[in-house]
Every structure is written in structure tokens, then in C-alpha cells.
């Protein structure tokens, strides 16, 4: 594909556009299994620069893929047709923090943890809190409708976004949403952009709802000798009317890998459940924690540790926080892959789903860990296998299909927080056939020339294994 690099350098500066093979290779993959080379990489600094880039790209029908930290797990930022990868990390200004209105305005390259460090002095916090918050950018979280450990109480990104500025495919800049907590002024297109995975427009500014930083947090760890008991405890806590600010699960595989990689000394049990309550009145938190503790005990939870102290809370949470990065150390020759990794299921089905995941893995010769933000029904899995063997990819393909067929059968959804992109597209399209024509029509209205992140979501290939190159050498 012919892209005028000189023209792009005139827009963003000679040091902020590159066609060097080393740069292109770096931007050819994200945290998924996929890889495809872009034509150029461009690092814009302003909305005006993005408008000029989009006008050029739209006129010449060149694909444009917006990219944050590259932590997406389903191939969101992999440029199947080449084209322009927009690295948004230079747009990292916190524009405004309004303590009175409890909102902030930020550029898309702002990193989650950096924002919360700044907000702390204002007594506020941004609640998305994904496990990748050290690197995850606000723009990427908007693209995937990300959530995290505290979404059980505070919601996902779509619940937090009040408004935004978006550059459309033709270069127009539009303002969506409002600075108010509610509005009934036309289509709420800001909510549509959230979760659209860069296929409808480029977010250049976001207005985010904030909440007061709680004075108290209490975290507890409960141990279980059966994974199903931990699942029943999660369902029981939600059904009890308790209000956890965190409700996280780790199975025995997860416990084993974090102990091996970090020497945490976690107990040798089938599952660990972490539950937290936060707020400004300690007595209210005590009440919530006691309610959740009793539910855990009812479902055979034991040796429940509980603490308000920050150092102790960090110790209790360290295993879950570092689980994803530890999984590839499970066994020599085994690699952790992001494939079927964040299905959403009804909380009443969590115990059944956790059991079924291990059953599917066993009969297909792969290893799967079960963990996640189970309080909001998000179950994470990682398929761990020998990625050098073609037969293991065949096994993984069966696992993905069987698992998502099962999730659909119990009223679940393909992705709870990471999005669809490439890896999950075949299963998602199978489950939501009725939705695809409507989404295609929306895409056509926003992007008639189909230049914004093409071949993702409803337009993704039907075989994720052959959709791109794999990032692994397969014999």
C-alpha cells in the first residue's frame, strides 16, 4: 500500500512518523496472538493533526488504526491491511480536573494510574482500574469498554464516560455528550463510541465521571477446597444484596503460577476469593464485610483473612494483581495465550462455568486457568499450550468454539471487557447474527470508505487462526 510518508511528516513533524522496518515490526502486534505489518507509524500530538491525517487517509482510502499501549488481547490494533497506525500516547494531557463537578477532561494517551495519581490530591479517583492500569490508556479503555476489579460497584468505562471529542473518518471534529451526569438531548453517541474498538472515530478528548476517594477500604481473602464452592459464594454474595467494591477469583492453577514466579506463599487450595468493601463510614464497611464473610463460610470458605491496612491489602491482592504476567511461567515449553479470555456470564452460573472451563480444557489437551472479576460476571481464562505445535493450535481452536458455545447457551456474552476484534469474532458473530446487519449500517454511516480499523468486529475474518500471521513459530 502506497502511503505518502513525507506528507505525514509535514503534519506531525519528521520525528513523529516512521516507515522504518524496526518501528513497523514493533507496531505490528499487540498483546494478542496476531501480527500484521503497518505501512507507517504516526505519533500525533493534537486533534488538528489527526483531522489532517484522517482527511488524507479518507481521500486515499488508507486504513487508520488508533493504538494506545498495545495491551489489547484480541488483535484490536493489528493492521490487517497495513495502512497508518496512530500511536496516541503523545496526546497525554490531563486538560481539566473539576472537583466541584467531579469530572475530568483528558486526552486519550493518558495512562490510568497516572490519572489516579493526579486525582489523589483532589480526593477523587477514576474507577475503571483494569489489571493493566500501569500502562493502559484512557483511549484504549474507551475503545474496548474496559472494566476492572472495581466495576462490580462502580461500573465499566461506558458508565463513566460523560462526553468526548471525536474525529470522524472524513476529518470532521464532533462533540458528544455533556458535562452533566445525565442528558436527554438527542442520540447518546458518546455511549456508542465506547466499545466500538476504533471502527467509528478517533477519540481525542474524553470527559470522565469521578467519585470521591473512599476513606476506608477493607480486603479479605477466603480459601476454598472446591472451585465450585467459591463460585457459589460469588453468586451468594451478589444475591445477598451486599455491595462489594471488589470480588475476585483465582483457581489452583493461578495460585500455583504466582507462587512459583513471585514466591508469595499462597495456600495450596482449589480456589481463593478476594472480597473488598470501601466507603467513608467504617461501621458500614464492617457490616458489608461481615455479610460477605458469612456467605463464604456458608459455602465452605475457611481461614478468612481480613484487613484495612494498605500494606496488608497489597499482600493479599498481590497474587491476583500479578497473575496474568505469571501464567507463562507455569511450565517449561508452555506459553500463555489470550484467546477465549473474558467471557461474561450471569453470576448465578459462575460455579457451573468455572467447572465447565476445566472440563473443556481437559478434553482438548490444553491447560486453562480460571480467574477474574467474577462479581460482575467476568470470567478470565488463558489457554496455556505449546505454541510451536500445530496440533495445539487445532486444540485451542476447538476450545474457543466449545467454550463460547457453552457461554452462549447459559445466556452469557462473548466478551465482558476486552472486546471482540479478531480472536473472538467468529464465535461472537455466530451468537449475534441478528445484530450484524445493524452494526454494518452504523459503520457505513460513520465510515463510508471503511478506513477505520477495518476487518474487526462484524467485518472480521471467520477463522481467527488464519486472520493474520501468528506471533509464534509453529512447526
CSV table of C-alpha atoms in Angstrom, one decimal, residues 1-474:
chain,number,residue,atom,x,y,z
A,1,UNK,CA,0.0,0.0,0.0
A,2,UNK,CA,1.4,3.4,-1.0
A,3,UNK,CA,1.4,5.9,1.8
A,4,UNK,CA,2.9,9.4,1.5
A,5,UNK,CA,5.3,9.4,4.4
A,6,UNK,CA,6.6,12.9,3.5
A,7,UNK,CA,3.1,14.3,3.7
A,8,UNK,CA,2.5,12.7,7.1
A,9,UNK,CA,5.9,14.0,8.4
A,10,UNK,CA,4.8,17.5,7.4
A,11,UNK,CA,1.7,17.1,9.6
A,12,UNK,CA,3.3,15.7,12.7
A,13,UNK,CA,7.0,16.5,12.4
A,14,UNK,CA,9.8,14.4,10.9
A,15,UNK,CA,10.5,12.6,14.2
A,16,UNK,CA,6.9,11.5,14.6
A,17,UNK,CA,6.2,9.5,11.5
A,18,UNK,CA,8.2,6.4,10.5
A,19,UNK,CA,8.3,3.8,7.9
A,20,UNK,CA,11.4,2.1,9.3
A,21,UNK,CA,11.1,-1.7,9.4
A,22,UNK,CA,12.0,-1.9,13.1
A,23,UNK,CA,9.3,0.6,14.0
A,24,UNK,CA,6.8,-1.2,11.8
A,25,UNK,CA,7.6,-4.5,13.5
A,26,UNK,CA,7.0,-3.1,17.0
A,27,UNK,CA,3.6,-1.8,15.9
A,28,UNK,CA,2.6,-5.0,14.0
A,29,UNK,CA,1.2,-6.8,17.1
A,30,UNK,CA,-0.4,-6.1,20.5
A,31,UNK,CA,-1.0,-8.5,23.4
A,32,UNK,CA,-2.9,-10.9,21.2
A,33,UNK,CA,-1.7,-13.8,19.1
A,34,UNK,CA,-1.9,-11.8,15.9
A,35,UNK,CA,0.6,-9.9,13.8
A,36,UNK,CA,0.5,-7.8,10.6
A,37,UNK,CA,2.8,-5.1,9.4
A,38,UNK,CA,1.5,-1.4,9.1
A,39,UNK,CA,2.7,0.8,6.3
A,40,UNK,CA,3.7,3.7,8.5
A,41,UNK,CA,3.5,4.6,12.2
A,42,UNK,CA,2.4,8.2,13.1
A,43,UNK,CA,2.5,9.8,16.5
A,44,UNK,CA,0.1,12.8,16.5
A,45,UNK,CA,0.1,15.4,19.3
A,46,UNK,CA,-3.1,17.4,18.6
A,47,UNK,CA,-6.7,16.9,17.4
A,48,UNK,CA,-5.9,19.2,14.5
A,49,UNK,CA,-3.1,16.9,13.3
A,50,UNK,CA,-5.4,13.9,13.5
A,51,UNK,CA,-8.0,15.8,11.4
A,52,UNK,CA,-5.4,16.4,8.7
A,53,UNK,CA,-4.3,12.7,8.8
A,54,UNK,CA,-7.9,11.5,8.5
A,55,UNK,CA,-8.7,13.8,5.6
A,56,UNK,CA,-5.6,12.5,3.7
A,57,UNK,CA,-6.4,8.9,4.6
A,58,UNK,CA,-10.1,9.1,3.7
A,59,UNK,CA,-9.3,10.7,0.4
A,60,UNK,CA,-6.9,8.0,-0.5
A,61,UNK,CA,-8.8,5.1,1.2
A,62,UNK,CA,-5.9,4.2,3.5
A,63,UNK,CA,-6.7,2.2,6.7
A,64,UNK,CA,-6.1,4.0,10.0
A,65,UNK,CA,-5.8,2.1,13.3
A,66,UNK,CA,-5.7,4.0,16.6
A,67,UNK,CA,-3.4,2.5,19.2
A,68,UNK,CA,-2.8,3.2,22.9
A,69,UNK,CA,-0.5,1.0,24.9
A,70,UNK,CA,-0.9,-2.1,22.7
A,71,UNK,CA,-2.3,-4.1,25.7
A,72,UNK,CA,-5.4,-5.3,23.8
A,73,UNK,CA,-5.7,-9.0,23.8
A,74,UNK,CA,-7.9,-9.8,20.8
A,75,UNK,CA,-6.0,-8.1,18.0
A,76,UNK,CA,-7.7,-4.7,18.1
A,77,UNK,CA,-4.6,-2.7,16.9
A,78,UNK,CA,-3.2,-5.3,14.4
A,79,UNK,CA,-3.3,-3.6,10.9
A,80,UNK,CA,-4.6,-6.4,8.7
A,81,UNK,CA,-4.5,-4.3,5.5
A,82,UNK,CA,-1.4,-2.3,6.5
A,83,UNK,CA,-2.0,1.5,6.5
A,84,UNK,CA,-1.4,4.0,9.2
A,85,UNK,CA,-1.1,3.1,12.9
A,86,UNK,CA,-1.8,6.2,15.0
A,87,UNK,CA,0.2,5.9,18.2
A,88,UNK,CA,-1.9,8.1,20.6
A,89,UNK,CA,0.5,8.2,23.5
A,90,UNK,CA,1.8,11.7,22.9
A,91,UNK,CA,-1.7,13.0,23.5
A,92,UNK,CA,-1.3,12.5,27.2
A,93,UNK,CA,-2.5,15.8,28.8
A,94,UNK,CA,-4.9,16.0,31.7
A,95,UNK,CA,-6.8,19.0,30.5
A,96,UNK,CA,-9.0,19.8,33.4
A,97,UNK,CA,-10.0,18.4,36.9
A,98,UNK,CA,-13.2,19.8,38.4
A,99,UNK,CA,-13.6,18.8,42.0
A,100,UNK,CA,-16.9,20.7,42.2
A,101,UNK,CA,-18.4,18.9,39.2
A,102,UNK,CA,-16.5,15.6,40.0
A,103,UNK,CA,-15.2,15.2,36.4
A,104,UNK,CA,-12.1,15.5,34.4
A,105,UNK,CA,-11.2,16.1,30.8
A,106,UNK,CA,-8.3,14.1,29.4
A,107,UNK,CA,-6.6,13.3,26.1
A,108,UNK,CA,-6.7,9.6,25.0
A,109,UNK,CA,-3.0,8.9,25.7
A,110,UNK,CA,-3.3,9.5,29.5
A,111,UNK,CA,-2.4,6.3,31.4
A,112,UNK,CA,-4.9,5.1,34.0
A,113,UNK,CA,-2.5,5.0,37.0
A,114,UNK,CA,-1.0,8.4,36.1
A,115,UNK,CA,-4.5,9.9,36.1
A,116,UNK,CA,-5.3,8.4,39.5
A,117,UNK,CA,-2.0,9.7,41.0
A,118,UNK,CA,-3.0,13.2,39.9
A,119,UNK,CA,-6.6,12.8,41.1
A,120,UNK,CA,-5.5,11.6,44.6
A,121,UNK,CA,-4.5,15.2,45.6
A,122,UNK,CA,-8.1,16.2,44.8
A,123,UNK,CA,-9.6,13.4,46.9
A,124,UNK,CA,-11.1,11.8,43.7
A,125,UNK,CA,-10.5,8.7,41.6
A,126,UNK,CA,-11.2,7.3,38.2
A,127,UNK,CA,-12.7,3.9,38.8
A,128,UNK,CA,-12.1,1.7,35.7
A,129,UNK,CA,-9.0,0.0,37.3
A,130,UNK,CA,-8.0,-2.7,34.8
A,131,UNK,CA,-5.3,-5.1,35.8
A,132,UNK,CA,-3.1,-3.3,33.1
A,133,UNK,CA,-3.6,0.1,34.7
A,134,UNK,CA,0.1,0.8,34.9
A,135,UNK,CA,0.2,1.0,31.1
A,136,UNK,CA,-3.4,1.1,29.8
A,137,UNK,CA,-4.5,4.4,28.3
A,138,UNK,CA,-7.9,6.1,28.5
A,139,UNK,CA,-8.4,5.9,24.8
A,140,UNK,CA,-7.8,2.2,24.7
A,141,UNK,CA,-10.2,1.7,27.7
A,142,UNK,CA,-12.9,3.6,25.8
A,143,UNK,CA,-12.3,1.6,22.6
A,144,UNK,CA,-12.8,-1.7,24.4
A,145,UNK,CA,-15.3,-0.6,27.1
A,146,UNK,CA,-12.8,-1.8,29.6
A,147,UNK,CA,-13.6,-2.6,33.2
A,148,UNK,CA,-11.6,-3.8,36.1
A,149,UNK,CA,-11.6,-5.0,39.7
A,150,UNK,CA,-13.9,-2.3,41.0
A,151,UNK,CA,-16.5,-2.5,38.2
A,152,UNK,CA,-18.7,-4.6,40.4
A,153,UNK,CA,-19.5,-1.4,42.3
A,154,UNK,CA,-18.6,1.5,40.0
A,155,UNK,CA,-19.3,0.1,36.5
A,156,UNK,CA,-17.4,-0.2,33.3
A,157,UNK,CA,-16.0,2.6,31.1
A,158,UNK,CA,-19.3,3.2,29.4
A,159,UNK,CA,-20.8,4.1,32.8
A,160,UNK,CA,-18.0,6.6,33.5
A,161,UNK,CA,-17.8,8.5,30.2
A,162,UNK,CA,-19.9,11.7,30.1
A,163,UNK,CA,-18.7,13.1,26.8
A,164,UNK,CA,-15.9,13.2,24.3
A,165,UNK,CA,-14.5,14.9,21.2
A,166,UNK,CA,-14.1,12.6,18.2
A,167,UNK,CA,-12.5,12.9,14.8
A,168,UNK,CA,-14.6,11.1,12.2
A,169,UNK,CA,-13.2,9.3,9.2
A,170,UNK,CA,-13.6,12.3,7.0
A,171,UNK,CA,-11.7,14.5,9.4
A,172,UNK,CA,-14.6,16.3,11.0
A,173,UNK,CA,-14.4,17.0,14.7
A,174,UNK,CA,-17.6,16.4,16.7
A,175,UNK,CA,-18.5,17.0,20.4
A,176,UNK,CA,-20.6,14.2,22.0
A,177,UNK,CA,-22.3,14.0,25.4
A,178,UNK,CA,-22.2,16.7,28.1
A,179,UNK,CA,-20.6,17.9,31.3
A,180,UNK,CA,-23.6,16.7,33.3
A,181,UNK,CA,-24.4,13.4,34.9
A,182,UNK,CA,-27.5,13.0,32.7
A,183,UNK,CA,-28.7,14.3,29.4
A,184,UNK,CA,-31.7,13.7,27.2
A,185,UNK,CA,-30.5,15.8,24.2
A,186,UNK,CA,-30.5,13.5,21.2
A,187,UNK,CA,-28.7,10.3,20.5
A,188,UNK,CA,-26.2,9.4,23.2
A,189,UNK,CA,-23.5,8.7,20.6
A,190,UNK,CA,-20.7,9.0,23.2
A,191,UNK,CA,-22.0,5.7,24.6
A,192,UNK,CA,-21.9,4.2,21.1
A,193,UNK,CA,-18.3,5.2,20.6
A,194,UNK,CA,-17.4,3.4,23.8
A,195,UNK,CA,-16.7,-0.3,22.9
A,196,UNK,CA,-16.6,0.5,19.1
A,197,UNK,CA,-12.9,-0.6,19.0
A,198,UNK,CA,-11.7,2.3,16.9
A,199,UNK,CA,-14.1,1.5,14.0
A,200,UNK,CA,-16.3,4.6,14.2
A,201,UNK,CA,-14.0,7.5,15.1
A,202,UNK,CA,-10.8,8.6,16.8
A,203,UNK,CA,-11.3,9.9,20.4
A,204,UNK,CA,-9.2,13.0,21.0
A,205,UNK,CA,-10.7,14.1,24.4
A,206,UNK,CA,-12.8,12.4,27.0
A,207,UNK,CA,-14.9,13.8,29.8
A,208,UNK,CA,-15.0,11.3,32.7
A,209,UNK,CA,-17.1,11.0,35.8
A,210,UNK,CA,-15.1,10.8,39.0
A,211,UNK,CA,-16.0,9.6,42.5
A,212,UNK,CA,-14.7,10.6,45.9
A,213,UNK,CA,-11.6,8.6,47.1
A,214,UNK,CA,-13.0,6.5,49.9
A,215,UNK,CA,-11.6,7.0,53.4
A,216,UNK,CA,-11.6,3.3,54.2
A,217,UNK,CA,-11.1,0.0,52.3
A,218,UNK,CA,-11.2,-3.4,53.8
A,219,UNK,CA,-10.0,-6.5,51.8
A,220,UNK,CA,-10.4,-10.2,52.7
A,221,UNK,CA,-9.2,-13.5,51.4
A,222,UNK,CA,-11.3,-16.7,51.7
A,223,UNK,CA,-9.9,-20.1,50.9
A,224,UNK,CA,-11.9,-23.0,49.3
A,225,UNK,CA,-11.2,-26.6,48.8
A,226,UNK,CA,-13.6,-26.8,45.8
A,227,UNK,CA,-13.7,-24.3,42.9
A,228,UNK,CA,-17.4,-24.8,42.7
A,229,UNK,CA,-17.8,-23.7,46.3
A,230,UNK,CA,-16.0,-20.5,45.5
A,231,UNK,CA,-18.3,-19.9,42.5
A,232,UNK,CA,-21.4,-20.5,44.7
A,233,UNK,CA,-20.0,-18.0,47.2
A,234,UNK,CA,-19.7,-15.3,44.5
A,235,UNK,CA,-23.3,-15.9,43.4
A,236,UNK,CA,-24.4,-15.9,47.0
A,237,UNK,CA,-22.7,-12.6,47.8
A,238,UNK,CA,-24.3,-10.8,44.8
A,239,UNK,CA,-27.7,-12.3,45.6
A,240,UNK,CA,-27.4,-11.3,49.3
A,241,UNK,CA,-27.6,-7.6,48.5
A,242,UNK,CA,-24.0,-7.0,49.7
A,243,UNK,CA,-22.1,-4.2,48.0
A,244,UNK,CA,-18.6,-5.3,47.3
A,245,UNK,CA,-16.1,-2.9,45.7
A,246,UNK,CA,-14.1,-5.9,44.6
A,247,UNK,CA,-14.9,-9.6,44.2
A,248,UNK,CA,-12.1,-11.6,42.5
A,249,UNK,CA,-11.4,-15.3,42.0
A,250,UNK,CA,-8.3,-17.3,41.5
A,251,UNK,CA,-8.2,-21.1,40.8
A,252,UNK,CA,-5.4,-23.6,41.8
A,253,UNK,CA,-3.5,-23.1,38.5
A,254,UNK,CA,-3.4,-19.3,39.2
A,255,UNK,CA,-2.3,-19.9,42.8
A,256,UNK,CA,0.5,-22.3,41.6
A,257,UNK,CA,1.9,-19.9,39.0
A,258,UNK,CA,2.1,-16.8,41.2
A,259,UNK,CA,3.7,-18.8,44.0
A,260,UNK,CA,6.3,-20.1,41.5
A,261,UNK,CA,7.1,-16.8,40.0
A,262,UNK,CA,6.7,-14.5,43.0
A,263,UNK,CA,7.2,-16.8,46.0
A,264,UNK,CA,4.0,-15.4,47.6
A,265,UNK,CA,3.3,-18.4,49.8
A,266,UNK,CA,-0.4,-18.6,48.9
A,267,UNK,CA,-2.2,-21.6,50.3
A,268,UNK,CA,-2.4,-24.8,48.3
A,269,UNK,CA,-6.2,-24.8,47.8
A,270,UNK,CA,-8.6,-25.2,44.9
A,271,UNK,CA,-9.6,-21.5,44.9
A,272,UNK,CA,-9.1,-18.2,46.6
A,273,UNK,CA,-11.8,-15.5,46.7
A,274,UNK,CA,-10.9,-11.9,47.4
A,275,UNK,CA,-13.7,-9.5,48.5
A,276,UNK,CA,-13.5,-5.9,49.4
A,277,UNK,CA,-15.8,-3.1,50.6
A,278,UNK,CA,-15.0,0.6,50.6
A,279,UNK,CA,-16.6,3.9,51.8
A,280,UNK,CA,-16.4,6.7,54.3
A,281,UNK,CA,-18.1,5.1,57.3
A,282,UNK,CA,-16.2,2.2,58.9
A,283,UNK,CA,-19.2,0.7,60.5
A,284,UNK,CA,-20.9,0.4,57.2
A,285,UNK,CA,-17.9,-1.3,55.7
A,286,UNK,CA,-17.7,-3.7,58.7
A,287,UNK,CA,-21.4,-4.6,58.0
A,288,UNK,CA,-20.7,-5.4,54.3
A,289,UNK,CA,-17.6,-7.4,55.1
A,290,UNK,CA,-19.3,-9.5,57.7
A,291,UNK,CA,-22.2,-10.2,55.4
A,292,UNK,CA,-19.8,-11.4,52.7
A,293,UNK,CA,-17.7,-13.4,55.2
A,294,UNK,CA,-20.9,-15.3,56.3
A,295,UNK,CA,-21.8,-16.1,52.7
A,296,UNK,CA,-18.3,-17.5,52.1
A,297,UNK,CA,-18.5,-19.6,55.3
A,298,UNK,CA,-21.9,-20.9,54.2
A,299,UNK,CA,-20.2,-22.2,51.1
A,300,UNK,CA,-17.3,-23.8,52.9
A,301,UNK,CA,-14.9,-20.9,52.8
A,302,UNK,CA,-12.3,-21.0,55.6
A,303,UNK,CA,-9.3,-19.3,57.2
A,304,UNK,CA,-10.7,-15.9,56.1
A,305,UNK,CA,-8.1,-13.1,56.5
A,306,UNK,CA,-9.3,-9.5,56.6
A,307,UNK,CA,-7.5,-6.2,56.8
A,308,UNK,CA,-7.9,-2.4,56.5
A,309,UNK,CA,-4.2,-1.8,56.4
A,310,UNK,CA,-2.8,-0.8,53.0
A,311,UNK,CA,0.3,-2.9,53.3
A,312,UNK,CA,-1.6,-6.0,54.2
A,313,UNK,CA,-4.2,-5.4,51.5
A,314,UNK,CA,-1.4,-5.2,48.9
A,315,UNK,CA,-0.1,-8.5,50.2
A,316,UNK,CA,-3.5,-10.2,49.9
A,317,UNK,CA,-4.0,-8.8,46.4
A,318,UNK,CA,-0.5,-9.3,45.1
A,319,UNK,CA,-1.3,-12.8,43.6
A,320,UNK,CA,-4.3,-11.6,41.7
A,321,UNK,CA,-2.6,-8.4,40.5
A,322,UNK,CA,0.3,-10.3,39.1
A,323,UNK,CA,-1.5,-13.4,37.8
A,324,UNK,CA,-1.6,-12.6,34.1
A,325,UNK,CA,2.1,-11.8,33.9
A,326,UNK,CA,2.9,-15.0,35.8
A,327,UNK,CA,0.9,-17.5,33.8
A,328,UNK,CA,3.6,-18.2,31.2
A,329,UNK,CA,5.9,-19.5,33.9
A,330,UNK,CA,3.5,-22.4,34.6
A,331,UNK,CA,5.8,-25.0,32.9
A,332,UNK,CA,8.8,-25.0,30.6
A,333,UNK,CA,7.6,-25.0,26.9
A,334,UNK,CA,4.1,-23.8,27.8
A,335,UNK,CA,3.0,-20.3,26.6
A,336,UNK,CA,0.0,-18.3,27.9
A,337,UNK,CA,-2.2,-17.1,25.1
A,338,UNK,CA,-5.1,-14.7,25.0
A,339,UNK,CA,-7.9,-16.4,23.1
A,340,UNK,CA,-11.1,-17.1,25.0
A,341,UNK,CA,-10.3,-14.8,27.8
A,342,UNK,CA,-13.0,-12.6,29.3
A,343,UNK,CA,-16.5,-14.1,28.8
A,344,UNK,CA,-19.4,-12.5,30.7
A,345,UNK,CA,-21.8,-14.9,32.4
A,346,UNK,CA,-24.8,-14.5,34.7
A,347,UNK,CA,-23.5,-14.5,38.3
A,348,UNK,CA,-25.8,-17.5,39.1
A,349,UNK,CA,-23.8,-19.6,36.6
A,350,UNK,CA,-20.3,-18.8,37.8
A,351,UNK,CA,-19.8,-22.1,39.7
A,352,UNK,CA,-21.0,-24.1,36.7
A,353,UNK,CA,-18.9,-22.1,34.3
A,354,UNK,CA,-15.7,-22.5,36.3
A,355,UNK,CA,-16.2,-26.3,36.3
A,356,UNK,CA,-17.0,-26.4,32.6
A,357,UNK,CA,-13.9,-24.4,31.7
A,358,UNK,CA,-11.7,-27.1,33.3
A,359,UNK,CA,-13.7,-29.9,31.6
A,360,UNK,CA,-13.3,-28.3,28.2
A,361,UNK,CA,-9.6,-27.8,28.7
A,362,UNK,CA,-9.0,-31.4,29.8
A,363,UNK,CA,-10.8,-33.0,26.9
A,364,UNK,CA,-8.9,-30.8,24.4
A,365,UNK,CA,-5.4,-31.3,25.8
A,366,UNK,CA,-4.7,-27.7,27.0
A,367,UNK,CA,-4.4,-26.1,30.3
A,368,UNK,CA,-6.7,-23.2,31.3
A,369,UNK,CA,-6.6,-21.0,34.4
A,370,UNK,CA,-9.9,-19.6,35.8
A,371,UNK,CA,-9.9,-16.2,37.5
A,372,UNK,CA,-11.4,-12.8,37.1
A,373,UNK,CA,-13.7,-10.0,38.1
A,374,UNK,CA,-16.4,-12.5,39.0
A,375,UNK,CA,-18.5,-10.1,41.0
A,376,UNK,CA,-19.6,-8.5,37.7
A,377,UNK,CA,-19.7,-11.9,36.0
A,378,UNK,CA,-16.5,-11.6,34.0
A,379,UNK,CA,-14.5,-14.8,34.0
A,380,UNK,CA,-11.0,-14.7,32.6
A,381,UNK,CA,-9.3,-17.8,31.1
A,382,UNK,CA,-6.0,-18.2,29.4
A,383,UNK,CA,-5.2,-21.1,27.1
A,384,UNK,CA,-1.7,-22.4,28.0
A,385,UNK,CA,-0.1,-24.6,25.4
A,386,UNK,CA,2.9,-25.5,23.4
A,387,UNK,CA,2.6,-22.8,20.7
A,388,UNK,CA,5.2,-24.4,18.5
A,389,UNK,CA,2.9,-27.3,17.7
A,390,UNK,CA,0.2,-27.0,15.0
A,391,UNK,CA,-1.9,-29.7,16.8
A,392,UNK,CA,-2.0,-27.5,19.9
A,393,UNK,CA,-3.5,-24.6,17.8
A,394,UNK,CA,-6.1,-27.0,16.5
A,395,UNK,CA,-6.9,-28.0,20.1
A,396,UNK,CA,-7.1,-24.3,21.1
A,397,UNK,CA,-9.5,-23.6,18.2
A,398,UNK,CA,-11.8,-26.3,19.5
A,399,UNK,CA,-11.6,-25.0,23.0
A,400,UNK,CA,-12.6,-21.4,21.9
A,401,UNK,CA,-15.5,-22.7,19.9
A,402,UNK,CA,-16.8,-25.1,22.6
A,403,UNK,CA,-16.3,-22.6,25.4
A,404,UNK,CA,-18.2,-19.8,23.6
A,405,UNK,CA,-21.0,-22.1,22.5
A,406,UNK,CA,-21.4,-23.0,26.2
A,407,UNK,CA,-21.3,-19.4,27.3
A,408,UNK,CA,-24.0,-18.5,24.8
A,409,UNK,CA,-26.1,-21.4,25.9
A,410,UNK,CA,-26.3,-20.1,29.5
A,411,UNK,CA,-27.1,-16.6,28.5
A,412,UNK,CA,-23.6,-15.2,28.6
A,413,UNK,CA,-21.7,-12.9,26.3
A,414,UNK,CA,-18.5,-13.4,24.3
A,415,UNK,CA,-16.6,-10.5,25.9
A,416,UNK,CA,-17.2,-8.8,29.2
A,417,UNK,CA,-14.4,-6.2,29.0
A,418,UNK,CA,-11.7,-6.8,26.4
A,419,UNK,CA,-13.7,-6.6,23.2
A,420,UNK,CA,-14.1,-8.7,20.1
A,421,UNK,CA,-11.6,-7.6,17.4
A,422,UNK,CA,-10.3,-10.7,15.7
A,423,UNK,CA,-9.8,-13.6,18.1
A,424,UNK,CA,-13.4,-13.7,19.3
A,425,UNK,CA,-15.2,-12.5,16.2
A,426,UNK,CA,-16.2,-15.9,14.7
A,427,UNK,CA,-17.9,-17.0,18.0
A,428,UNK,CA,-19.5,-13.6,18.6
A,429,UNK,CA,-20.8,-13.4,15.0
A,430,UNK,CA,-22.3,-16.9,15.4
A,431,UNK,CA,-24.0,-15.9,18.6
A,432,UNK,CA,-25.3,-12.4,17.4
A,433,UNK,CA,-26.3,-12.9,13.8
A,434,UNK,CA,-29.3,-10.7,14.3
A,435,UNK,CA,-27.1,-7.8,15.3
A,436,UNK,CA,-24.6,-7.8,12.5
A,437,UNK,CA,-26.7,-6.0,9.7
A,438,UNK,CA,-27.5,-3.2,12.1
A,439,UNK,CA,-23.8,-2.8,13.1
A,440,UNK,CA,-22.7,-2.8,9.5
A,441,UNK,CA,-25.2,0.0,8.7
A,442,UNK,CA,-23.9,2.1,11.7
A,443,UNK,CA,-20.3,1.5,10.5
A,444,UNK,CA,-21.3,2.6,6.9
A,445,UNK,CA,-22.9,5.8,8.3
A,446,UNK,CA,-19.8,6.8,10.3
A,447,UNK,CA,-17.1,5.5,7.9
A,448,UNK,CA,-18.4,5.1,4.3
A,449,UNK,CA,-14.9,4.2,2.9
A,450,UNK,CA,-14.3,1.6,5.7
A,451,UNK,CA,-10.9,3.0,6.6
A,452,UNK,CA,-11.2,3.0,10.5
A,453,UNK,CA,-9.8,-0.2,11.8
A,454,UNK,CA,-11.2,-2.4,9.0
A,455,UNK,CA,-11.8,-6.2,9.4
A,456,UNK,CA,-12.6,-6.1,13.1
A,457,UNK,CA,-15.9,-6.9,14.9
A,458,UNK,CA,-18.6,-7.8,12.4
A,459,UNK,CA,-16.2,-7.5,9.5
A,460,UNK,CA,-13.5,-9.8,11.0
A,461,UNK,CA,-12.4,-13.0,9.2
A,462,UNK,CA,-14.3,-16.1,10.1
A,463,UNK,CA,-11.1,-18.0,11.0
A,464,UNK,CA,-9.1,-16.3,13.7
A,465,UNK,CA,-6.1,-18.6,13.2
A,466,UNK,CA,-5.6,-17.6,9.6
A,467,UNK,CA,-6.8,-14.0,10.0
A,468,UNK,CA,-3.2,-12.7,10.3
A,469,UNK,CA,0.2,-14.1,10.9
A,470,UNK,CA,0.6,-15.7,14.3
A,471,UNK,CA,3.2,-14.2,16.7
A,472,UNK,CA,4.6,-17.7,17.2
A,473,UNK,CA,6.8,-20.1,15.2
A,474,UNK,CA,4.7,-23.1,14.6
